mmCIF file of C-alpha atoms and ligand atoms in Angstrom:
data_model
loop_
_atom_site.group_PDB
_atom_site.id
_atom_site.type_symbol
_atom_site.label_atom_id
_atom_site.label_comp_id
_atom_site.label_asym_id
_atom_site.label_seq_id
_atom_site.Cartn_x
_atom_site.Cartn_y
_atom_site.Cartn_z
ATOM 1 C CA MET A 1 13.547 19.810 2.336
ATOM 2 C CA ARG A 2 12.250 22.885 4.267
ATOM 3 C CA GLU A 3 10.520 22.039 7.578
ATOM 4 C CA PRO A 4 7.357 24.210 7.524
ATOM 5 C CA ASP A 5 6.884 26.642 10.415
ATOM 6 C CA GLN A 6 3.504 25.268 11.002
ATOM 7 C CA LEU A 7 2.170 21.861 10.301
ATOM 8 C CA PRO A 8 -1.134 21.487 8.508
ATOM 9 C CA SER A 9 -3.982 20.887 10.923
ATOM 10 C CA THR A 10 -6.087 18.610 8.795
ATOM 11 C CA LEU A 11 -5.515 15.755 6.353
ATOM 12 C CA ASN A 12 -7.031 17.702 3.562
ATOM 13 C CA GLU A 13 -4.511 20.572 4.226
ATOM 14 C CA TYR A 14 -1.706 17.970 3.976
ATOM 15 C CA TYR A 15 -2.995 16.751 0.533
ATOM 16 C CA GLN A 16 -3.420 20.283 -0.567
ATOM 17 C CA ARG A 17 0.015 21.540 0.441
ATOM 18 C CA ALA A 18 1.808 18.416 -0.880
ATOM 19 C CA ARG A 19 0.100 18.799 -4.206
ATOM 20 C CA THR A 20 0.967 22.399 -4.602
ATOM 21 C CA GLY A 21 4.501 22.121 -3.062
ATOM 22 C CA MET A 22 5.867 19.192 -5.193
ATOM 23 C CA SER A 23 7.655 19.526 -8.314
ATOM 24 C CA GLU A 24 5.657 18.750 -11.468
ATOM 25 C CA GLU A 25 7.751 15.481 -11.859
ATOM 26 C CA ASN A 26 7.068 14.416 -8.376
ATOM 27 C CA ARG A 27 3.416 15.205 -8.619
ATOM 28 C CA ALA A 28 3.223 13.107 -11.733
ATOM 29 C CA TYR A 29 5.138 10.156 -10.169
ATOM 30 C CA PHE A 30 3.471 10.056 -6.715
ATOM 31 C CA LEU A 31 -0.053 11.459 -7.157
ATOM 32 C CA SER A 32 -1.034 10.409 -10.718
ATOM 33 C CA GLY A 33 -2.311 7.077 -11.954
ATOM 34 C CA ALA A 34 -2.294 5.007 -15.073
ATOM 35 C CA GLY A 35 -4.279 5.798 -18.300
ATOM 36 C CA ASN A 36 -7.274 8.029 -17.841
ATOM 37 C CA GLU A 37 -6.920 7.540 -13.961
ATOM 38 C CA GLU A 38 -10.337 5.865 -13.944
ATOM 39 C CA THR A 39 -9.102 3.450 -11.338
ATOM 40 C CA LEU A 40 -7.319 6.059 -9.244
ATOM 41 C CA ILE A 41 -10.385 8.218 -9.154
ATOM 42 C CA GLY A 42 -12.717 5.162 -8.751
ATOM 43 C CA ASN A 43 -10.938 4.045 -5.611
ATOM 44 C CA GLU A 44 -11.715 7.364 -3.800
ATOM 45 C CA GLN A 45 -15.246 7.611 -5.308
ATOM 46 C CA ALA A 46 -16.122 4.218 -3.939
ATOM 47 C CA PHE A 47 -15.581 5.542 -0.507
ATOM 48 C CA GLY A 48 -17.499 8.593 -1.388
ATOM 49 C CA HIS A 49 -20.555 6.523 -2.112
ATOM 50 C CA ALA A 50 -20.374 4.498 1.045
ATOM 51 C CA LYS A 51 -22.489 5.761 4.007
ATOM 52 C CA ILE A 52 -22.320 4.679 7.707
ATOM 53 C CA THR A 53 -25.509 4.255 9.753
ATOM 54 C CA PRO A 54 -24.571 5.024 13.408
ATOM 55 C CA ARG A 55 -25.837 2.717 16.343
ATOM 56 C CA PRO A 56 -25.664 5.010 19.326
ATOM 57 C CA LEU A 57 -26.239 4.119 22.941
ATOM 58 C CA ARG A 58 -24.371 0.801 22.870
ATOM 59 C CA GLY A 59 -21.836 1.638 25.607
ATOM 60 C CA MET A 60 -18.147 2.412 24.706
ATOM 61 C CA GLY A 61 -16.453 1.135 27.768
ATOM 62 C CA GLY A 62 -13.036 -0.544 27.081
ATOM 63 C CA GLY A 63 -13.032 0.793 23.538
ATOM 64 C CA SER A 64 -9.935 0.791 21.399
ATOM 65 C CA THR A 65 -8.669 0.605 17.816
ATOM 66 C CA GLU A 66 -6.397 -2.333 18.698
ATOM 67 C CA THR A 67 -6.292 -5.402 16.468
ATOM 68 C CA SER A 68 -4.231 -8.510 15.923
ATOM 69 C CA LEU A 69 -2.944 -9.807 12.626
ATOM 70 C CA LEU A 70 -0.761 -12.824 11.962
ATOM 71 C CA GLY A 71 0.077 -13.192 15.563
ATOM 72 C CA GLN A 72 1.223 -9.569 15.891
ATOM 73 C CA THR A 73 -0.721 -6.864 17.879
ATOM 74 C CA PHE A 74 -1.385 -3.638 16.189
ATOM 75 C CA SER A 75 -2.460 -0.351 17.887
ATOM 76 C CA SER A 76 -4.757 0.417 14.987
ATOM 77 C CA PRO A 77 -5.772 -1.406 11.774
ATOM 78 C CA LEU A 78 -3.643 0.935 9.802
ATOM 79 C CA LEU A 79 -0.378 0.113 7.884
ATOM 80 C CA ILE A 80 1.984 2.138 5.639
ATOM 81 C CA ALA A 81 1.676 0.787 2.111
ATOM 82 C CA PRO A 82 5.000 -0.016 0.329
ATOM 83 C CA PHE A 83 5.950 2.762 -2.121
ATOM 84 C CA ALA A 84 9.078 3.347 -3.902
ATOM 85 C CA TYR A 85 11.788 6.086 -3.722
ATOM 86 C CA HIS A 86 10.875 8.082 -0.528
ATOM 87 C CA ARG A 87 14.144 9.975 -1.042
ATOM 88 C CA LEU A 88 12.507 11.879 -3.874
ATOM 89 C CA LEU A 89 10.339 13.479 -1.233
ATOM 90 C CA HIS A 90 12.872 13.690 1.716
ATOM 91 C CA PRO A 91 16.562 13.382 1.912
ATOM 92 C CA SER A 92 16.385 10.651 4.659
ATOM 93 C CA GLY A 93 13.736 8.805 2.563
ATOM 94 C CA GLU A 94 12.375 5.589 3.966
ATOM 95 C CA VAL A 95 14.345 6.161 7.220
ATOM 96 C CA ALA A 96 12.297 9.279 7.911
ATOM 97 C CA THR A 97 9.112 7.450 7.128
ATOM 98 C CA ALA A 98 10.093 4.629 9.477
ATOM 99 C CA HIS A 99 10.765 7.143 12.315
ATOM 100 C CA GLY A 100 7.372 8.617 11.749
ATOM 101 C CA ALA A 101 5.666 5.245 11.736
ATOM 102 C CA GLU A 102 7.568 4.309 14.930
ATOM 103 C CA ALA A 103 6.357 7.463 16.703
ATOM 104 C CA GLN A 104 2.865 6.238 16.170
ATOM 105 C CA ASN A 105 3.477 2.485 16.597
ATOM 106 C CA THR A 106 2.261 1.934 13.123
ATOM 107 C CA LYS A 107 3.378 -0.938 10.892
ATOM 108 C CA MET A 108 5.313 0.102 7.733
ATOM 109 C CA VAL A 109 5.833 -2.178 4.643
ATOM 110 C CA LEU A 110 9.099 -1.549 2.992
ATOM 111 C CA SER A 111 9.155 -1.420 -0.764
ATOM 112 C CA ALA A 112 11.606 -3.545 -2.626
ATOM 113 C CA GLN A 113 12.331 -0.220 -4.436
ATOM 114 C CA SER A 114 13.401 1.470 -1.275
ATOM 115 C CA SER A 115 15.792 4.316 -1.831
ATOM 116 C CA ALA A 116 17.353 3.868 1.584
ATOM 117 C CA GLU A 117 19.440 0.874 2.595
ATOM 118 C CA ILE A 118 17.388 -1.957 3.976
ATOM 119 C CA LYS A 119 19.224 -2.419 7.259
ATOM 120 C CA GLN A 120 19.093 1.349 8.029
ATOM 121 C CA VAL A 121 15.301 1.227 7.612
ATOM 122 C CA ARG A 122 14.878 -1.823 9.749
ATOM 123 C CA ALA A 123 17.113 -0.186 12.428
ATOM 124 C CA ALA A 124 14.871 2.922 12.450
ATOM 125 C CA GLY A 125 12.071 1.178 14.378
ATOM 126 C CA ASN A 126 10.554 -2.150 15.282
ATOM 127 C CA VAL A 127 7.479 -1.228 13.235
ATOM 128 C CA CYS A 128 9.214 -1.664 9.939
ATOM 129 C CA ASP A 129 9.563 -5.422 9.675
ATOM 130 C CA TRP A 130 7.337 -6.264 6.651
ATOM 131 C CA PHE A 131 9.061 -6.362 3.273
ATOM 132 C CA GLN A 132 7.477 -6.125 -0.083
ATOM 133 C CA LEU A 133 8.975 -7.788 -2.945
ATOM 134 C CA TYR A 134 8.311 -8.242 -6.705
ATOM 135 C CA TRP A 135 8.957 -11.422 -8.723
ATOM 136 C CA MET A 136 12.527 -11.004 -9.875
ATOM 137 C CA GLY A 137 12.263 -12.965 -13.178
ATOM 138 C CA SER A 138 13.159 -16.416 -11.792
ATOM 139 C CA ARG A 139 12.585 -18.520 -8.594
ATOM 140 C CA GLU A 140 16.187 -18.349 -7.508
ATOM 141 C CA VAL A 141 16.592 -14.629 -7.751
ATOM 142 C CA THR A 142 13.291 -13.959 -6.126
ATOM 143 C CA LEU A 143 14.127 -16.293 -3.208
ATOM 144 C CA GLU A 144 17.563 -14.541 -2.970
ATOM 145 C CA LEU A 145 15.835 -11.216 -2.491
ATOM 146 C CA ALA A 146 13.444 -12.738 0.094
ATOM 147 C CA GLU A 147 16.377 -14.087 2.031
ATOM 148 C CA MET A 148 18.172 -10.768 1.933
ATOM 149 C CA ALA A 149 15.155 -9.267 3.613
ATOM 150 C CA LEU A 150 14.916 -12.073 6.236
ATOM 151 C CA ALA A 151 18.585 -11.711 6.990
ATOM 152 C CA ALA A 152 18.060 -8.020 7.573
ATOM 153 C CA GLY A 153 15.591 -8.912 10.228
ATOM 154 C CA PHE A 154 12.222 -8.664 8.331
ATOM 155 C CA SER A 155 9.450 -10.930 9.741
ATOM 156 C CA THR A 156 6.866 -11.038 7.021
ATOM 157 C CA LEU A 157 6.919 -10.865 3.141
ATOM 158 C CA VAL A 158 4.387 -9.160 0.831
ATOM 159 C CA LEU A 159 4.664 -10.373 -2.681
ATOM 160 C CA THR A 160 3.186 -7.948 -5.123
ATOM 161 C CA ILE A 161 1.628 -9.668 -8.077
ATOM 162 C CA ASP A 162 -0.253 -6.894 -9.936
ATOM 163 C CA ALA A 163 2.537 -5.127 -11.645
ATOM 164 C CA PRO A 164 4.452 -7.420 -13.887
ATOM 165 C CA VAL A 165 4.990 -4.407 -16.115
ATOM 166 C CA GLN A 166 4.657 -0.731 -15.403
ATOM 167 C CA GLY A 167 1.256 0.751 -16.173
ATOM 168 C CA VAL A 168 0.981 3.371 -18.884
ATOM 169 C CA ARG A 169 1.220 6.406 -16.867
ATOM 170 C CA ASP A 170 0.567 9.491 -19.174
ATOM 171 C CA ARG A 171 1.391 12.149 -16.695
ATOM 172 C CA GLU A 172 4.764 10.738 -15.920
ATOM 173 C CA ILE A 173 5.504 10.390 -19.511
ATOM 174 C CA GLU A 174 4.311 13.969 -20.235
ATOM 175 C CA ALA A 175 6.249 15.394 -17.285
ATOM 176 C CA GLY A 176 9.465 13.534 -18.435
ATOM 177 C CA PHE A 177 9.831 11.999 -14.998
ATOM 178 C CA ARG A 178 13.200 10.433 -14.444
ATOM 179 C CA LEU A 179 14.988 9.392 -11.290
ATOM 180 C CA PRO A 180 17.727 11.910 -10.336
ATOM 181 C CA PRO A 181 21.182 10.177 -10.117
ATOM 182 C CA GLU A 182 21.191 10.333 -6.272
ATOM 183 C CA VAL A 183 18.041 8.349 -5.966
ATOM 184 C CA SER A 184 17.738 4.605 -6.899
ATOM 185 C CA ALA A 185 16.543 1.241 -5.690
ATOM 186 C CA VAL A 186 19.740 0.772 -3.566
ATOM 187 C CA ASN A 187 18.830 -2.674 -2.328
ATOM 188 C CA LEU A 188 18.368 -4.114 -5.766
ATOM 189 C CA SER A 189 21.770 -2.991 -7.020
ATOM 190 C CA GLY A 190 23.203 -6.443 -6.645
ATOM 191 C CA PHE A 191 20.428 -8.080 -8.553
ATOM 192 C CA ALA A 192 19.937 -8.391 -12.320
ATOM 193 C CA PRO A 193 16.544 -6.751 -12.854
ATOM 194 C CA PRO A 194 14.055 -8.368 -15.149
ATOM 195 C CA GLN A 195 14.688 -6.887 -18.414
ATOM 196 C CA PHE A 196 11.511 -4.877 -19.372
ATOM 197 C CA PRO A 197 11.962 -3.707 -22.949
ATOM 198 C CA ALA A 198 10.719 -0.152 -23.606
ATOM 199 C CA LEU A 199 7.478 0.264 -25.351
ATOM 200 C CA THR A 200 7.943 0.420 -29.143
ATOM 201 C CA GLU A 201 5.595 0.508 -32.087
ATOM 202 C CA ASP A 202 5.952 -3.243 -32.176
ATOM 203 C CA GLN A 203 3.936 -4.075 -29.175
ATOM 204 C CA SER A 204 4.711 -7.845 -29.462
ATOM 205 C CA VAL A 205 8.306 -6.990 -28.421
ATOM 206 C CA VAL A 206 6.878 -5.964 -25.019
ATOM 207 C CA PHE A 207 4.831 -9.273 -24.685
ATOM 208 C CA ASP A 208 7.687 -11.500 -25.901
ATOM 209 C CA GLY A 209 10.319 -9.854 -23.729
ATOM 210 C CA ILE A 210 8.449 -10.061 -20.521
ATOM 211 C CA ALA A 211 6.197 -13.137 -20.638
ATOM 212 C CA PRO A 212 8.956 -15.664 -19.926
ATOM 213 C CA THR A 213 9.995 -13.923 -16.820
ATOM 214 C CA LEU A 214 6.530 -13.905 -15.277
ATOM 215 C CA PRO A 215 5.467 -16.164 -12.388
ATOM 216 C CA ASP A 216 2.467 -18.388 -12.188
ATOM 217 C CA TRP A 217 0.589 -19.846 -9.171
ATOM 218 C CA ASP A 218 3.070 -22.738 -9.057
ATOM 219 C CA ASP A 219 5.959 -20.320 -8.710
ATOM 220 C CA VAL A 220 4.267 -18.391 -5.994
ATOM 221 C CA ALA A 221 3.365 -21.537 -4.154
ATOM 222 C CA TRP A 222 7.010 -22.521 -4.442
ATOM 223 C CA LEU A 223 8.197 -19.281 -2.881
ATOM 224 C CA ILE A 224 5.672 -19.593 0.004
ATOM 225 C CA GLN A 225 6.987 -23.058 0.734
ATOM 226 C CA SER A 226 10.606 -21.952 0.531
ATOM 227 C CA VAL A 227 10.606 -19.400 3.181
ATOM 228 C CA GLN A 228 9.774 -19.856 6.820
ATOM 229 C CA VAL A 229 7.835 -16.654 7.277
ATOM 230 C CA PRO A 230 4.221 -15.593 6.443
ATOM 231 C CA VAL A 231 3.748 -14.290 2.821
ATOM 232 C CA LEU A 232 0.860 -12.159 1.884
ATOM 233 C CA LEU A 233 -0.143 -11.615 -1.794
ATOM 234 C CA LYS A 234 -0.825 -8.052 -2.736
ATOM 235 C CA GLY A 235 -2.846 -7.150 -5.801
ATOM 236 C CA ILE A 236 -5.783 -9.536 -5.427
ATOM 237 C CA LEU A 237 -9.033 -8.292 -7.039
ATOM 238 C CA HIS A 238 -10.915 -11.511 -7.763
ATOM 239 C CA PRO A 239 -12.658 -13.711 -5.148
ATOM 240 C CA ASP A 240 -11.187 -16.903 -6.782
ATOM 241 C CA ASP A 241 -7.702 -15.634 -6.660
ATOM 242 C CA ALA A 242 -8.133 -14.977 -2.971
ATOM 243 C CA ALA A 243 -9.354 -18.503 -2.593
ATOM 244 C CA LYS A 244 -6.366 -19.757 -4.525
ATOM 245 C CA SER A 245 -4.077 -17.673 -2.280
ATOM 246 C CA LEU A 246 -5.562 -19.390 0.673
ATOM 247 C CA SER A 247 -5.246 -22.775 -0.925
ATOM 248 C CA ILE A 248 -1.471 -22.396 -1.581
ATOM 249 C CA GLY A 249 -0.740 -21.250 1.881
ATOM 250 C CA ALA A 250 -0.442 -17.405 1.600
ATOM 251 C CA ALA A 251 -0.927 -15.971 4.993
ATOM 252 C CA GLY A 252 -3.355 -13.476 3.622
ATOM 253 C CA VAL A 253 -4.282 -11.168 0.836
ATOM 254 C CA ILE A 254 -4.057 -7.421 0.196
ATOM 255 C CA VAL A 255 -6.994 -6.356 -2.127
ATOM 256 C CA SER A 256 -5.269 -3.731 -4.193
ATOM 257 C CA ASN A 257 -5.076 -2.194 -7.644
ATOM 258 C CA HIS A 258 -1.676 -0.550 -6.821
ATOM 259 C CA GLY A 259 -3.409 2.720 -6.150
ATOM 260 C CA GLY A 260 -4.629 2.943 -9.751
ATOM 261 C CA ARG A 261 -1.052 2.906 -11.115
ATOM 262 C CA VAL A 262 -1.150 -0.267 -13.192
ATOM 263 C CA LEU A 263 -4.279 -1.555 -15.001
ATOM 264 C CA ASP A 264 -6.602 1.387 -15.581
ATOM 265 C CA LYS A 265 -10.179 0.228 -15.544
ATOM 266 C CA ALA A 266 -9.414 -2.184 -12.735
ATOM 267 C CA PRO A 267 -12.229 -1.947 -10.230
ATOM 268 C CA ALA A 268 -12.326 0.089 -7.121
ATOM 269 C CA THR A 269 -10.878 -1.974 -4.264
ATOM 270 C CA LEU A 270 -13.824 -1.176 -1.925
ATOM 271 C CA ASP A 271 -16.185 -2.493 -4.564
ATOM 272 C CA VAL A 272 -14.638 -5.945 -4.823
ATOM 273 C CA LEU A 273 -13.843 -6.327 -1.173
ATOM 274 C CA PRO A 274 -17.165 -7.770 0.016
ATOM 275 C CA ALA A 275 -17.239 -10.590 -2.561
ATOM 276 C CA ILE A 276 -13.607 -11.531 -1.672
ATOM 277 C CA VAL A 277 -14.303 -11.620 2.106
ATOM 278 C CA ALA A 278 -17.467 -13.685 1.397
ATOM 279 C CA LYS A 279 -15.373 -16.156 -0.631
ATOM 280 C CA VAL A 280 -12.675 -16.776 1.826
ATOM 281 C CA GLY A 281 -14.553 -16.392 5.125
ATOM 282 C CA PRO A 282 -13.951 -14.108 8.039
ATOM 283 C CA LYS A 283 -10.955 -15.974 9.392
ATOM 284 C CA TYR A 284 -8.582 -15.506 6.476
ATOM 285 C CA PRO A 285 -6.830 -12.135 6.790
ATOM 286 C CA VAL A 286 -7.998 -9.803 4.001
ATOM 287 C CA LEU A 287 -6.357 -6.435 3.879
ATOM 288 C CA MET A 288 -7.089 -3.712 1.467
ATOM 289 C CA ASP A 289 -5.670 -0.486 0.144
ATOM 290 C CA GLY A 290 -6.530 2.269 -2.501
ATOM 291 C CA GLY A 291 -8.371 5.487 -1.927
ATOM 292 C CA ILE A 292 -8.378 5.677 1.803
ATOM 293 C CA ARG A 293 -8.036 9.378 2.764
ATOM 294 C CA ARG A 294 -9.893 9.685 6.076
ATOM 295 C CA GLY A 295 -10.661 7.849 9.250
ATOM 296 C CA VAL A 296 -14.246 7.187 8.132
ATOM 297 C CA ASP A 297 -12.812 5.424 5.068
ATOM 298 C CA ILE A 298 -10.874 2.963 7.381
ATOM 299 C CA PHE A 299 -14.168 2.397 9.259
ATOM 300 C CA VAL A 300 -15.997 1.521 5.959
ATOM 301 C CA ALA A 301 -13.205 -0.803 4.889
ATOM 302 C CA LEU A 302 -13.303 -2.679 8.221
ATOM 303 C CA ALA A 303 -17.125 -2.953 8.198
ATOM 304 C CA LEU A 304 -16.945 -4.518 4.870
ATOM 305 C CA GLY A 305 -14.540 -7.072 6.105
ATOM 306 C CA ALA A 306 -10.993 -5.890 5.818
ATOM 307 C CA LYS A 307 -8.823 -6.888 8.756
ATOM 308 C CA ALA A 308 -6.687 -3.830 8.247
ATOM 309 C CA VAL A 309 -5.942 -1.191 5.682
ATOM 310 C CA LEU A 310 -2.725 0.296 3.989
ATOM 311 C CA VAL A 311 -2.391 3.862 2.881
ATOM 312 C CA GLY A 312 0.030 5.135 0.372
ATOM 313 C CA ARG A 313 -0.604 8.619 -0.868
ATOM 314 C CA PRO A 314 -1.555 9.980 2.529
ATOM 315 C CA ILE A 315 1.897 9.095 3.666
ATOM 316 C CA VAL A 316 3.401 10.495 0.458
ATOM 317 C CA CYS A 317 1.931 13.839 1.436
ATOM 318 C CA GLY A 318 2.915 13.725 4.985
ATOM 319 C CA LEU A 319 6.525 12.963 4.037
ATOM 320 C CA ALA A 320 6.503 15.623 1.350
ATOM 321 C CA VAL A 321 5.165 18.283 3.590
ATOM 322 C CA ALA A 322 7.051 17.717 6.784
ATOM 323 C CA GLY A 323 9.281 14.695 6.724
ATOM 324 C CA GLU A 324 8.995 12.161 9.630
ATOM 325 C CA LEU A 325 6.873 14.629 11.615
ATOM 326 C CA GLY A 326 4.454 14.897 8.741
ATOM 327 C CA VAL A 327 4.296 11.045 8.425
ATOM 328 C CA SER A 328 3.635 10.753 12.141
ATOM 329 C CA HIS A 329 1.084 13.572 12.107
ATOM 330 C CA VAL A 330 -0.890 12.089 9.135
ATOM 331 C CA LEU A 331 -1.017 8.637 10.815
ATOM 332 C CA ARG A 332 -2.028 10.337 14.027
ATOM 333 C CA LEU A 333 -4.840 12.237 12.239
ATOM 334 C CA LEU A 334 -6.136 9.167 10.466
ATOM 335 C CA ARG A 335 -6.183 7.146 13.753
ATOM 336 C CA ASP A 336 -7.917 9.949 15.645
ATOM 337 C CA GLU A 337 -10.533 10.358 12.927
ATOM 338 C CA LEU A 338 -11.085 6.543 13.115
ATOM 339 C CA GLU A 339 -11.677 6.800 16.854
ATOM 340 C CA VAL A 340 -14.023 9.634 16.372
ATOM 341 C CA ALA A 341 -15.964 7.649 13.693
ATOM 342 C CA MET A 342 -16.104 4.705 16.055
ATOM 343 C CA LEU A 343 -17.404 6.842 18.888
ATOM 344 C CA LEU A 344 -19.981 8.658 16.653
ATOM 345 C CA SER A 345 -21.245 5.319 15.295
ATOM 346 C CA GLY A 346 -21.441 3.472 18.468
ATOM 347 C CA CYS A 347 -18.510 1.002 17.910
ATOM 348 C CA ALA A 348 -16.174 0.382 21.014
ATOM 349 C CA THR A 349 -14.082 -2.149 19.147
ATOM 350 C CA LEU A 350 -13.270 -2.918 15.542
ATOM 351 C CA ASP A 351 -15.407 -6.017 15.797
ATOM 352 C CA ASP A 352 -18.365 -3.735 16.309
ATOM 353 C CA THR A 353 -18.003 -2.226 12.793
ATOM 354 C CA THR A 354 -20.346 -4.543 11.059
ATOM 355 C CA ARG A 355 -21.481 -4.898 7.378
ATOM 356 C CA ASP A 356 -25.066 -3.844 8.185
ATOM 357 C CA MET A 357 -23.855 -0.368 9.176
ATOM 358 C CA VAL A 358 -22.562 0.499 5.812
ATOM 359 C CA HIS A 359 -24.775 1.387 2.904
ATOM 360 C CA LEU A 360 -23.222 1.072 -0.485
ATOM 361 C CA LYS A 361 -24.622 2.830 -3.452
ATOM 362 C CA LEU A 362 -23.257 0.756 -6.266
HETATM 363 C C1 FMN B 1 4.423 6.501 -5.928
HETATM 364 C C2 FMN B 1 3.983 5.044 -5.532
HETATM 365 C C3 FMN B 1 4.806 4.097 -5.609
HETATM 366 C C4 FMN B 1 4.386 2.727 -5.314
HETATM 367 N N1 FMN B 1 5.374 1.751 -5.248
HETATM 368 C C5 FMN B 1 5.028 0.545 -4.902
HETATM 369 C C6 FMN B 1 5.926 -0.563 -4.810
HETATM 370 O O1 FMN B 1 7.213 -0.327 -4.852
HETATM 371 N N2 FMN B 1 5.494 -1.736 -4.405
HETATM 372 C C7 FMN B 1 3.992 -2.020 -4.214
HETATM 373 O O2 FMN B 1 3.670 -3.145 -3.805
HETATM 374 N N3 FMN B 1 3.213 -1.033 -4.266
HETATM 375 C C8 FMN B 1 3.659 0.174 -4.636
HETATM 376 N N4 FMN B 1 2.675 1.151 -4.609
HETATM 377 C C9 FMN B 1 1.216 0.917 -4.381
HETATM 378 C C10 FMN B 1 0.880 1.044 -2.896
HETATM 379 O O3 FMN B 1 1.538 0.071 -2.124
HETATM 380 C C11 FMN B 1 -0.551 1.042 -2.589
HETATM 381 O O4 FMN B 1 -1.163 -0.087 -3.157
HETATM 382 C C12 FMN B 1 -1.284 2.269 -3.150
HETATM 383 O O5 FMN B 1 -0.547 3.410 -3.034
HETATM 384 C C13 FMN B 1 -2.581 2.387 -2.234
HETATM 385 O O6 FMN B 1 -3.402 3.345 -2.743
HETATM 386 P P1 FMN B 1 -3.402 4.943 -2.156
HETATM 387 O O7 FMN B 1 -2.174 5.504 -2.578
HETATM 388 O O8 FMN B 1 -4.672 5.453 -2.729
HETATM 389 O O9 FMN B 1 -3.435 4.749 -0.620
HETATM 390 C C14 FMN B 1 3.055 2.617 -4.950
HETATM 391 C C15 FMN B 1 2.135 3.583 -4.966
HETATM 392 C C16 FMN B 1 2.480 4.885 -5.217
HETATM 393 C C17 FMN B 1 1.519 5.988 -5.077
#
């Protein structure tokens, strides 16, 4: 990976340079979405339709972006979303990303499909202590993976429930995307993966092969009871599912459609966020991701009730363009933009970003 002579100076320049600099395969894997990409595009469009009404002259003394979540203090309400195979973008992979996150004191959620060894990533900085996992086909194997993460020093688990099977990602198929031999989900090598049969003309083969390995609410409740740490559920889009998460003891939910990579036609996360927050109330931690590209987007999500947001593709672009420095710089730009948005709209603290300040054109 070539370190560029000069870093991009804006977020859009990162996105532009990453898009043009990536191989066609990487562009297809990291930047595309499922199907007609309606959900991928919809996530960003939803932010485009939201408008912020400023409330000047309210006094900005003691202002900050600090927030607390699950007993931990965060310097800003921004986390790095779990995404797979960082080593496709940079030789040090997730370790580089963790260093970039550490430089900005920003929480990073490590994907189960990390291409770097879990202990090395954990050692790269205190900020990377949330681990994302998928259901591994049975209670025992899923618990085994959770326990591996806890033994490696992770404090919090994020169970992703929206991707029991890979979405139909046309661009990846068309680009012939394949993992190169030197990149793999190294931490899963000791686990028998759930056997996902390839799509065939006989679609029932897909259904019959996968259905028995899928979890239900009882399985998820069992996992939550079986570990001694907070578990968040990622991939919630319906208010009733958020309420169910609360009732089975999940520590919080992440409103997410996997960045438009799974079910195309799933709603934009920003559009469903207010109803979910209304259902579970302001005390239950509701996080969200999907389509956040600028600081003003973070502001909008918080005003609509998210406690914090996660970003995926902005970090993909930072890592692709300039390794750990790029990750750190993208995080810094996002946070600076959030601070500017708060100052320009009269919000000294995140609690001041209120629902009445955001106009949604639905
Ligand atoms: C290339 C790629 C790989 C991803 N891999 C995972 C994963 O392993 N686990 C997971 O829970 N989410 C995964 N996601 C989804 C992200 O965690 C997050 O929900 C999404 O990227 C947010 O949307 P954004 O990219 O618009 O910020 C992945 C996303 C991308 C773009």
